[in-house]
Amino acid sequence: MASQRDYYETLGVGRSASADELKKAYRKLALKYHPDRNAGDKQSEAAFKEANEAYSVLSDAGKRQRYDQFGHAGVGAGAPGQGGPGGFSDVFGDIFEEFFGGQPGGGGQRAQAGNDLRYNMTVTFEEAIFGKEGKIRLRRPESCDQCKGTGAKGGATKRCNTCNGAGQVRFQQGFFTVSRTCSTCHGSGKMIANPCPSCRGQGYKEKEKTISVRVPPGVDTGTRLRVSGEGEMGVNGGPPGDLYVVLTVKDHAQFTRDGDHILYEAPVSFVKATLGGKIDVPTIKGETSLKIPPGTQDGKTLRLKGIGFPNVRGYGLGDQLVTIRITIPTKLNNNQREILEAYAKESGEEVDSDSGSLLGKVKGIFE
């Protein structure tokens, strides 16, 4: 025993380490040297055994006291008061959970949360701006009403023959014995004597349900709305999953979106763009008047404050950005033509009045 390594040194902690510090140190070593992660590695196997031995002593208050006083001799096979390994079983359960998803040797299957569900919803441009209260219909598995989710007629079950009701079967894993969920009863420890005729022994049935969904103002394509507890049912008493509603916003005939801003292209005559004036512009709240400054160029953007999308996180409103598109007349009467030619002459523009290329002439005037 004198050649044995000091237990505190093995775990990498000081002699005054608390129970939590011991547990944390052991858990780190156990995960590092566990045989499932180091198959066939004898050094890791030895380190795992050494950490197990050290923690089984130091996690027990009585054994730790004797070890501190007498060393390894105080906790050897002949030492008094040898009992169960204190908190060792608790932390071993944590390690077992890391690898197998269950507790060693415990009966019954763990409760598991149900799966989350996804539903794709399409909303209009206006609904994305103002929000809506929508309803969706889902088909999903729900607990059978007749057997209360047991899958057995009248709830009658019998003990599983494979695991003898334990819910788990034990087997050798490397140098120690571990347990895994029984594949016959799936961890419940019970078998169904007479299957429920309504759900055919499954314990659940496909049912249709109508769910209300609130679409907040300001959503965009790709926004996910979480409806808590409306996913698939849990297993063995576990909580249900959640429902995620993924939104797609339809395109609008007149508007496009840029973040929280609404974009619109407004046609403006070249006369009004030159001399200035007002135009009526459609918005999400109805038509509004927009002032066109004299000399406005094609492509200039004017802003209508606060007539955009509300920010979905509550950071105010976007704007409507109006891009000016100057329209060029394709037909002129003689008087209009003479006026434009006179303007071109006054401006020093050379105009071929016989070319018929009116569009080119007018564009040239305003460049």
Short mmCIF file of C-alpha atoms in Angstrom, two decimals:
data_model
loop_
_atom_site.label_atom_id
_atom_site.label_comp_id
_atom_site.label_asym_id
_atom_site.label_seq_id
_atom_site.Cartn_x
_atom_site.Cartn_y
_atom_site.Cartn_z
CA MET A 1 0.00 0.00 0.00
CA ALA A 2 2.96 2.33 0.65
CA SER A 3 3.67 2.46 -3.07
CA GLN A 4 0.19 3.71 -3.85
CA ARG A 5 -0.17 7.24 -5.18
CA ASP A 6 -1.67 9.85 -2.87
CA TYR A 7 -5.41 10.12 -3.53
CA TYR A 8 -5.41 13.91 -3.50
CA GLU A 9 -2.55 13.93 -5.99
CA THR A 10 -4.43 11.43 -8.16
CA LEU A 11 -7.44 13.78 -8.41
CA GLY A 12 -5.25 16.87 -8.73
CA VAL A 13 -6.74 18.71 -5.72
CA GLY A 14 -5.45 20.02 -2.41
CA ARG A 15 -6.09 18.30 0.91
CA SER A 16 -8.61 20.98 1.85
CA ALA A 17 -10.70 20.49 -1.32
CA SER A 18 -14.46 20.69 -0.85
CA ALA A 19 -16.87 17.92 -1.83
CA ASP A 20 -17.86 19.85 -4.96
CA GLU A 21 -14.21 20.33 -5.94
CA LEU A 22 -13.56 16.62 -5.50
CA LYS A 23 -16.58 15.71 -7.59
CA LYS A 24 -15.63 18.13 -10.36
CA ALA A 25 -12.04 16.86 -10.46
CA TYR A 26 -13.12 13.21 -10.54
CA ARG A 27 -15.73 13.81 -13.21
CA LYS A 28 -13.13 15.46 -15.43
CA LEU A 29 -10.72 12.52 -15.07
CA ALA A 30 -13.45 9.91 -15.50
CA LEU A 31 -14.61 11.47 -18.74
CA LYS A 32 -11.03 11.75 -19.98
CA TYR A 33 -10.00 8.17 -19.22
CA HIS A 34 -13.32 6.34 -19.67
CA PRO A 35 -12.84 3.04 -21.57
CA ASP A 36 -15.47 3.97 -24.16
CA ARG A 37 -13.25 6.85 -25.22
CA ASN A 38 -9.98 4.94 -24.92
CA ALA A 39 -10.75 1.44 -26.16
CA GLY A 40 -7.78 -0.89 -25.64
CA ASP A 41 -5.63 1.78 -23.94
CA LYS A 42 -4.19 0.10 -20.83
CA GLN A 43 -2.78 3.34 -19.42
CA SER A 44 -6.16 5.05 -19.62
CA GLU A 45 -7.77 1.98 -18.04
CA ALA A 46 -5.31 2.14 -15.13
CA ALA A 47 -5.83 5.90 -14.72
CA PHE A 48 -9.60 5.39 -14.70
CA LYS A 49 -9.34 2.73 -11.99
CA GLU A 50 -7.02 4.93 -9.95
CA ALA A 51 -9.39 7.91 -10.16
CA ASN A 52 -12.34 5.68 -9.19
CA GLU A 53 -10.49 4.38 -6.15
CA ALA A 54 -9.37 7.84 -5.02
CA TYR A 55 -12.80 9.37 -5.34
CA SER A 56 -14.59 6.43 -3.69
CA VAL A 57 -12.50 7.13 -0.58
CA LEU A 58 -12.38 10.92 -0.53
CA SER A 59 -16.07 11.33 -1.33
CA ASP A 60 -16.98 9.44 1.85
CA ALA A 61 -16.53 11.66 4.92
CA GLY A 62 -15.62 8.77 7.24
CA LYS A 63 -13.14 7.20 4.86
CA ARG A 64 -11.59 10.57 4.09
CA GLN A 65 -11.04 11.23 7.79
CA ARG A 66 -9.34 7.87 8.28
CA TYR A 67 -7.28 8.37 5.11
CA ASP A 68 -6.13 11.81 6.28
CA GLN A 69 -5.11 10.29 9.64
CA PHE A 70 -3.69 6.89 8.67
CA GLY A 71 -3.16 7.06 4.91
CA HIS A 72 -3.94 4.03 2.74
CA ALA A 73 -3.82 1.76 5.78
CA GLY A 74 -6.85 3.49 7.21
CA VAL A 75 -9.05 2.60 4.25
CA GLY A 76 -7.68 -0.79 3.27
CA ALA A 77 -9.56 -4.07 3.28
CA GLY A 78 -9.02 -4.54 7.01
CA ALA A 79 -9.87 -0.99 8.02
CA PRO A 80 -12.92 -0.54 10.27
CA GLY A 81 -16.20 0.92 9.12
CA GLN A 82 -15.97 -0.03 5.46
CA GLY A 83 -19.36 0.78 3.96
CA GLY A 84 -20.81 2.17 0.77
CA PRO A 85 -18.79 4.63 -1.30
CA GLY A 86 -20.57 7.86 -0.27
CA GLY A 87 -21.14 10.20 -3.17
CA PHE A 88 -19.36 7.95 -5.67
CA SER A 89 -22.61 6.51 -6.99
CA ASP A 90 -23.96 10.00 -7.63
CA VAL A 91 -21.08 11.17 -9.76
CA PHE A 92 -20.85 7.76 -11.47
CA GLY A 93 -24.45 8.32 -12.49
CA ASP A 94 -23.36 11.60 -14.07
CA ILE A 95 -20.62 9.84 -16.02
CA PHE A 96 -23.00 7.09 -17.07
CA GLU A 97 -25.41 9.75 -18.32
CA GLU A 98 -22.65 11.19 -20.54
CA PHE A 99 -22.15 7.86 -22.33
CA PHE A 100 -25.41 5.94 -22.19
CA GLY A 101 -28.12 8.51 -21.50
CA GLY A 102 -29.37 6.80 -18.33
CA GLN A 103 -28.55 5.81 -14.76
CA PRO A 104 -26.76 2.52 -14.04
CA GLY A 105 -28.94 -0.14 -12.52
CA GLY A 106 -32.03 2.03 -12.12
CA GLY A 107 -35.43 0.66 -13.02
CA GLY A 108 -37.78 2.36 -15.45
CA GLN A 109 -37.17 4.46 -18.52
CA ARG A 110 -36.22 8.13 -18.22
CA ALA A 111 -38.75 10.79 -19.03
CA GLN A 112 -37.96 12.45 -22.35
CA ALA A 113 -39.18 15.70 -23.81
CA GLY A 114 -41.16 15.45 -27.03
CA ASN A 115 -39.77 16.51 -30.38
CA ASP A 116 -40.17 20.05 -31.61
CA LEU A 117 -42.37 20.60 -34.67
CA ARG A 118 -42.08 23.06 -37.56
CA TYR A 119 -44.94 24.68 -39.44
CA ASN A 120 -44.47 26.96 -42.47
CA MET A 121 -46.85 29.91 -42.60
CA THR A 122 -47.24 32.48 -45.38
CA VAL A 123 -48.43 36.00 -44.52
CA THR A 124 -49.19 39.00 -46.71
CA PHE A 125 -47.05 42.13 -46.86
CA GLU A 126 -49.70 44.01 -44.88
CA GLU A 127 -49.96 41.26 -42.24
CA ALA A 128 -46.20 41.43 -41.76
CA ILE A 129 -46.54 45.16 -41.09
CA PHE A 130 -49.58 45.21 -38.83
CA GLY A 131 -49.44 41.68 -37.35
CA LYS A 132 -52.27 39.17 -37.15
CA GLU A 133 -53.87 36.49 -35.04
CA GLY A 134 -53.63 33.33 -37.11
CA LYS A 135 -54.88 29.79 -36.67
CA ILE A 136 -53.15 26.68 -37.93
CA ARG A 137 -54.29 23.07 -37.98
CA LEU A 138 -51.80 20.36 -37.08
CA ARG A 139 -51.88 16.59 -37.07
CA ARG A 140 -49.60 15.17 -34.42
CA PRO A 141 -49.40 12.19 -32.03
CA GLU A 142 -51.19 12.69 -28.71
CA SER A 143 -51.75 10.44 -25.73
CA CYS A 144 -54.52 7.88 -26.29
CA ASP A 145 -57.61 8.80 -24.27
CA GLN A 146 -58.74 5.22 -23.74
CA CYS A 147 -55.54 3.76 -22.30
CA LYS A 148 -54.16 7.04 -20.90
CA GLY A 149 -50.98 6.56 -22.89
CA THR A 150 -50.11 3.12 -21.46
CA GLY A 151 -50.87 1.23 -24.67
CA ALA A 152 -52.60 -1.48 -22.62
CA LYS A 153 -56.29 -2.26 -22.59
CA GLY A 154 -57.61 -1.22 -19.20
CA GLY A 155 -54.04 -0.31 -18.21
CA ALA A 156 -53.16 -3.99 -17.59
CA THR A 157 -49.42 -4.69 -17.92
CA LYS A 158 -47.04 -7.46 -16.82
CA ARG A 159 -43.40 -7.55 -15.81
CA CYS A 160 -40.88 -7.67 -18.66
CA ASN A 161 -39.28 -11.11 -18.91
CA THR A 162 -36.03 -9.81 -20.43
CA CYS A 163 -35.05 -7.38 -17.66
CA ASN A 164 -37.29 -8.87 -14.95
CA GLY A 165 -38.98 -5.52 -14.53
CA ALA A 166 -35.78 -3.54 -13.94
CA GLY A 167 -36.04 -1.63 -17.20
CA GLN A 168 -32.33 -2.20 -17.83
CA VAL A 169 -30.05 -5.12 -18.56
CA ARG A 170 -26.53 -5.48 -17.17
CA PHE A 171 -23.52 -6.53 -19.19
CA GLN A 172 -19.73 -6.44 -19.01
CA GLN A 173 -18.07 -3.32 -20.46
CA GLY A 174 -14.30 -3.66 -20.31
CA PHE A 175 -13.33 -4.26 -16.68
CA PHE A 176 -16.61 -3.25 -15.03
CA THR A 177 -20.32 -3.91 -15.36
CA VAL A 178 -22.72 -1.34 -16.77
CA SER A 179 -26.42 -1.24 -17.52
CA ARG A 180 -28.38 -0.24 -20.59
CA THR A 181 -32.02 0.26 -21.37
CA CYS A 182 -33.86 -2.98 -22.03
CA SER A 183 -34.61 -3.28 -25.74
CA THR A 184 -37.71 -5.39 -25.13
CA CYS A 185 -39.68 -3.06 -22.87
CA HIS A 186 -37.71 0.09 -23.86
CA GLY A 187 -36.91 0.80 -20.22
CA SER A 188 -40.41 0.70 -18.79
CA GLY A 189 -39.90 -2.66 -17.07
CA LYS A 190 -43.40 -3.65 -18.20
CA MET A 191 -44.97 -5.53 -21.07
CA ILE A 192 -48.46 -5.02 -22.44
CA ALA A 193 -50.70 -8.00 -21.78
CA ASN A 194 -53.62 -6.85 -23.96
CA PRO A 195 -52.95 -3.99 -26.42
CA CYS A 196 -55.38 -1.11 -26.38
CA PRO A 197 -57.74 -1.53 -29.36
CA SER A 198 -57.98 2.21 -29.90
CA CYS A 199 -54.26 2.93 -30.35
CA ARG A 200 -53.18 -0.69 -31.07
CA GLY A 201 -50.81 -0.69 -28.13
CA GLN A 202 -48.86 2.40 -29.13
CA GLY A 203 -50.17 4.62 -26.35
CA TYR A 204 -50.81 7.50 -28.75
CA LYS A 205 -52.96 8.41 -31.74
CA GLU A 206 -52.69 10.94 -34.55
CA LYS A 207 -55.03 13.82 -33.79
CA GLU A 208 -55.79 17.14 -35.42
CA LYS A 209 -55.66 20.32 -33.37
CA THR A 210 -56.26 24.00 -34.13
CA ILE A 211 -53.65 26.29 -32.58
CA SER A 212 -53.77 30.08 -32.34
CA VAL A 213 -50.59 31.87 -33.37
CA ARG A 214 -49.92 35.56 -32.81
CA VAL A 215 -47.84 37.09 -35.62
CA PRO A 216 -46.30 40.29 -34.21
CA PRO A 217 -45.91 43.45 -36.35
CA GLY A 218 -42.60 43.74 -38.18
CA VAL A 219 -41.88 40.10 -38.98
CA ASP A 220 -39.94 39.14 -42.09
CA THR A 221 -39.35 36.04 -44.17
CA GLY A 222 -37.46 33.54 -42.03
CA THR A 223 -38.84 34.79 -38.70
CA ARG A 224 -39.46 31.87 -36.31
CA LEU A 225 -42.30 32.07 -33.80
CA ARG A 226 -42.08 29.69 -30.83
CA VAL A 227 -45.31 28.27 -29.43
CA SER A 228 -44.34 26.60 -26.16
CA GLY A 229 -45.64 23.10 -25.44
CA GLU A 230 -47.35 22.57 -28.78
CA GLY A 231 -44.84 20.10 -30.21
CA GLU A 232 -44.98 16.33 -30.02
CA MET A 233 -45.95 14.64 -26.76
CA GLY A 234 -43.22 13.65 -24.32
CA VAL A 235 -42.21 10.09 -23.51
CA ASN A 236 -42.72 8.49 -20.09
CA GLY A 237 -44.20 11.60 -18.58
CA GLY A 238 -41.73 13.99 -20.19
CA PRO A 239 -42.85 17.47 -21.28
CA PRO A 240 -44.07 18.10 -24.83
CA GLY A 241 -41.83 19.75 -27.38
CA ASP A 242 -42.39 23.19 -28.86
CA LEU A 243 -43.91 24.31 -32.14
CA TYR A 244 -41.86 26.64 -34.36
CA VAL A 245 -43.83 28.60 -36.96
CA VAL A 246 -41.51 29.75 -39.77
CA LEU A 247 -42.84 32.71 -41.75
CA THR A 248 -42.68 33.64 -45.42
CA VAL A 249 -43.84 37.15 -46.40
CA LYS A 250 -45.51 37.51 -49.81
CA ASP A 251 -44.24 40.09 -52.30
CA HIS A 252 -46.26 43.29 -52.80
CA ALA A 253 -47.37 44.64 -56.17
CA GLN A 254 -46.08 48.17 -55.46
CA PHE A 255 -43.68 48.00 -52.53
CA THR A 256 -40.47 46.20 -51.69
CA ARG A 257 -38.75 45.90 -48.33
CA ASP A 258 -35.29 46.86 -47.11
CA GLY A 259 -34.99 45.99 -43.43
CA ASP A 260 -37.60 48.12 -41.69
CA HIS A 261 -37.90 50.49 -44.67
CA ILE A 262 -40.43 50.29 -47.50
CA LEU A 263 -39.22 51.12 -51.00
CA TYR A 264 -41.39 52.64 -53.70
CA GLU A 265 -40.62 54.06 -57.17
CA ALA A 266 -42.71 57.10 -58.07
CA PRO A 267 -43.15 58.23 -61.69
CA VAL A 268 -42.72 62.02 -62.05
CA SER A 269 -43.09 64.04 -65.24
CA PHE A 270 -39.97 65.82 -66.45
CA VAL A 271 -41.80 69.15 -66.16
CA LYS A 272 -42.66 68.62 -62.48
CA ALA A 273 -39.18 67.31 -61.79
CA THR A 274 -37.78 70.46 -63.36
CA LEU A 275 -40.14 73.05 -61.90
CA GLY A 276 -41.13 71.27 -58.67
CA GLY A 277 -44.58 70.42 -57.36
CA LYS A 278 -46.48 67.73 -55.48
CA ILE A 279 -47.47 64.16 -56.27
CA ASP A 280 -49.72 61.64 -54.54
CA VAL A 281 -47.82 58.59 -53.30
CA PRO A 282 -49.40 55.31 -52.09
CA THR A 283 -48.31 54.13 -48.66
CA ILE A 284 -49.33 51.33 -46.30
CA LYS A 285 -51.62 53.86 -44.60
CA GLY A 286 -53.20 55.23 -47.80
CA GLU A 287 -52.18 57.94 -50.23
CA THR A 288 -50.14 60.91 -49.03
CA SER A 289 -48.79 64.05 -50.68
CA LEU A 290 -45.08 64.27 -51.44
CA LYS A 291 -43.30 67.50 -52.36
CA ILE A 292 -40.98 67.33 -55.37
CA PRO A 293 -38.22 69.97 -55.13
CA PRO A 294 -37.35 71.89 -58.33
CA GLY A 295 -34.55 70.29 -60.28
CA THR A 296 -35.13 66.81 -58.91
CA GLN A 297 -33.02 64.27 -60.78
CA ASP A 298 -34.00 60.78 -61.87
CA GLY A 299 -33.08 58.26 -59.15
CA LYS A 300 -33.22 60.75 -56.27
CA THR A 301 -34.68 59.27 -53.07
CA LEU A 302 -37.13 61.19 -50.91
CA ARG A 303 -38.10 60.03 -47.42
CA LEU A 304 -41.49 59.68 -45.75
CA LYS A 305 -40.66 59.38 -42.04
CA GLY A 306 -42.29 56.67 -39.94
CA ILE A 307 -44.29 55.01 -42.72
CA GLY A 308 -42.31 51.77 -42.76
CA PHE A 309 -42.25 48.50 -40.87
CA PRO A 310 -42.35 48.51 -37.08
CA ASN A 311 -39.16 46.99 -35.72
CA VAL A 312 -40.01 43.52 -34.42
CA ARG A 313 -37.84 44.13 -31.33
CA GLY A 314 -39.57 47.40 -30.53
CA TYR A 315 -36.92 49.82 -31.84
CA GLY A 316 -39.32 52.21 -33.58
CA LEU A 317 -40.58 52.50 -37.14
CA GLY A 318 -38.86 52.41 -40.49
CA ASP A 319 -39.47 54.93 -43.28
CA GLN A 320 -40.86 54.81 -46.79
CA LEU A 321 -38.14 55.64 -49.28
CA VAL A 322 -39.50 57.04 -52.54
CA THR A 323 -37.20 56.83 -55.55
CA ILE A 324 -38.05 59.35 -58.31
CA ARG A 325 -38.36 57.97 -61.85
CA ILE A 326 -38.72 60.77 -64.40
CA THR A 327 -41.08 59.96 -67.24
CA ILE A 328 -40.36 61.21 -70.77
CA PRO A 329 -43.32 61.93 -73.09
CA THR A 330 -43.35 59.90 -76.28
CA LYS A 331 -45.72 62.17 -78.20
CA LEU A 332 -45.77 65.99 -78.44
CA ASN A 333 -48.04 68.36 -80.30
CA ASN A 334 -46.51 71.08 -82.46
CA ASN A 335 -46.79 73.76 -79.78
CA GLN A 336 -45.07 71.57 -77.17
CA ARG A 337 -42.34 70.69 -79.64
CA GLU A 338 -41.70 74.36 -80.47
CA ILE A 339 -41.48 75.24 -76.80
CA LEU A 340 -38.93 72.51 -76.16
CA GLU A 341 -36.90 73.43 -79.22
CA ALA A 342 -36.90 77.03 -78.09
CA TYR A 343 -35.69 75.92 -74.65
CA ALA A 344 -32.98 73.81 -76.24
CA LYS A 345 -31.84 76.76 -78.37
CA GLU A 346 -31.81 79.03 -75.32
CA SER A 347 -29.75 76.48 -73.45
CA GLY A 348 -27.27 76.11 -76.27
CA GLU A 349 -28.37 72.59 -77.14
CA GLU A 350 -28.15 71.40 -80.71
CA VAL A 351 -31.43 69.69 -81.58
CA ASP A 352 -32.22 67.84 -84.79
CA SER A 353 -35.92 68.58 -85.05
CA ASP A 354 -36.30 66.21 -88.00
CA SER A 355 -34.65 63.20 -86.40
CA GLY A 356 -37.74 62.10 -84.54
CA SER A 357 -35.56 61.07 -81.58
CA LEU A 358 -37.58 63.02 -79.06
CA LEU A 359 -36.59 60.78 -76.16
CA GLY A 360 -32.92 61.44 -76.77
CA LYS A 361 -33.50 65.18 -77.10
CA VAL A 362 -35.39 65.51 -73.83
CA LYS A 363 -32.90 63.37 -71.93
CA GLY A 364 -30.12 65.54 -73.24
CA ILE A 365 -31.81 68.68 -71.93
CA PHE A 366 -31.74 67.48 -68.33
CA GLU A 367 -28.29 65.90 -68.24
#
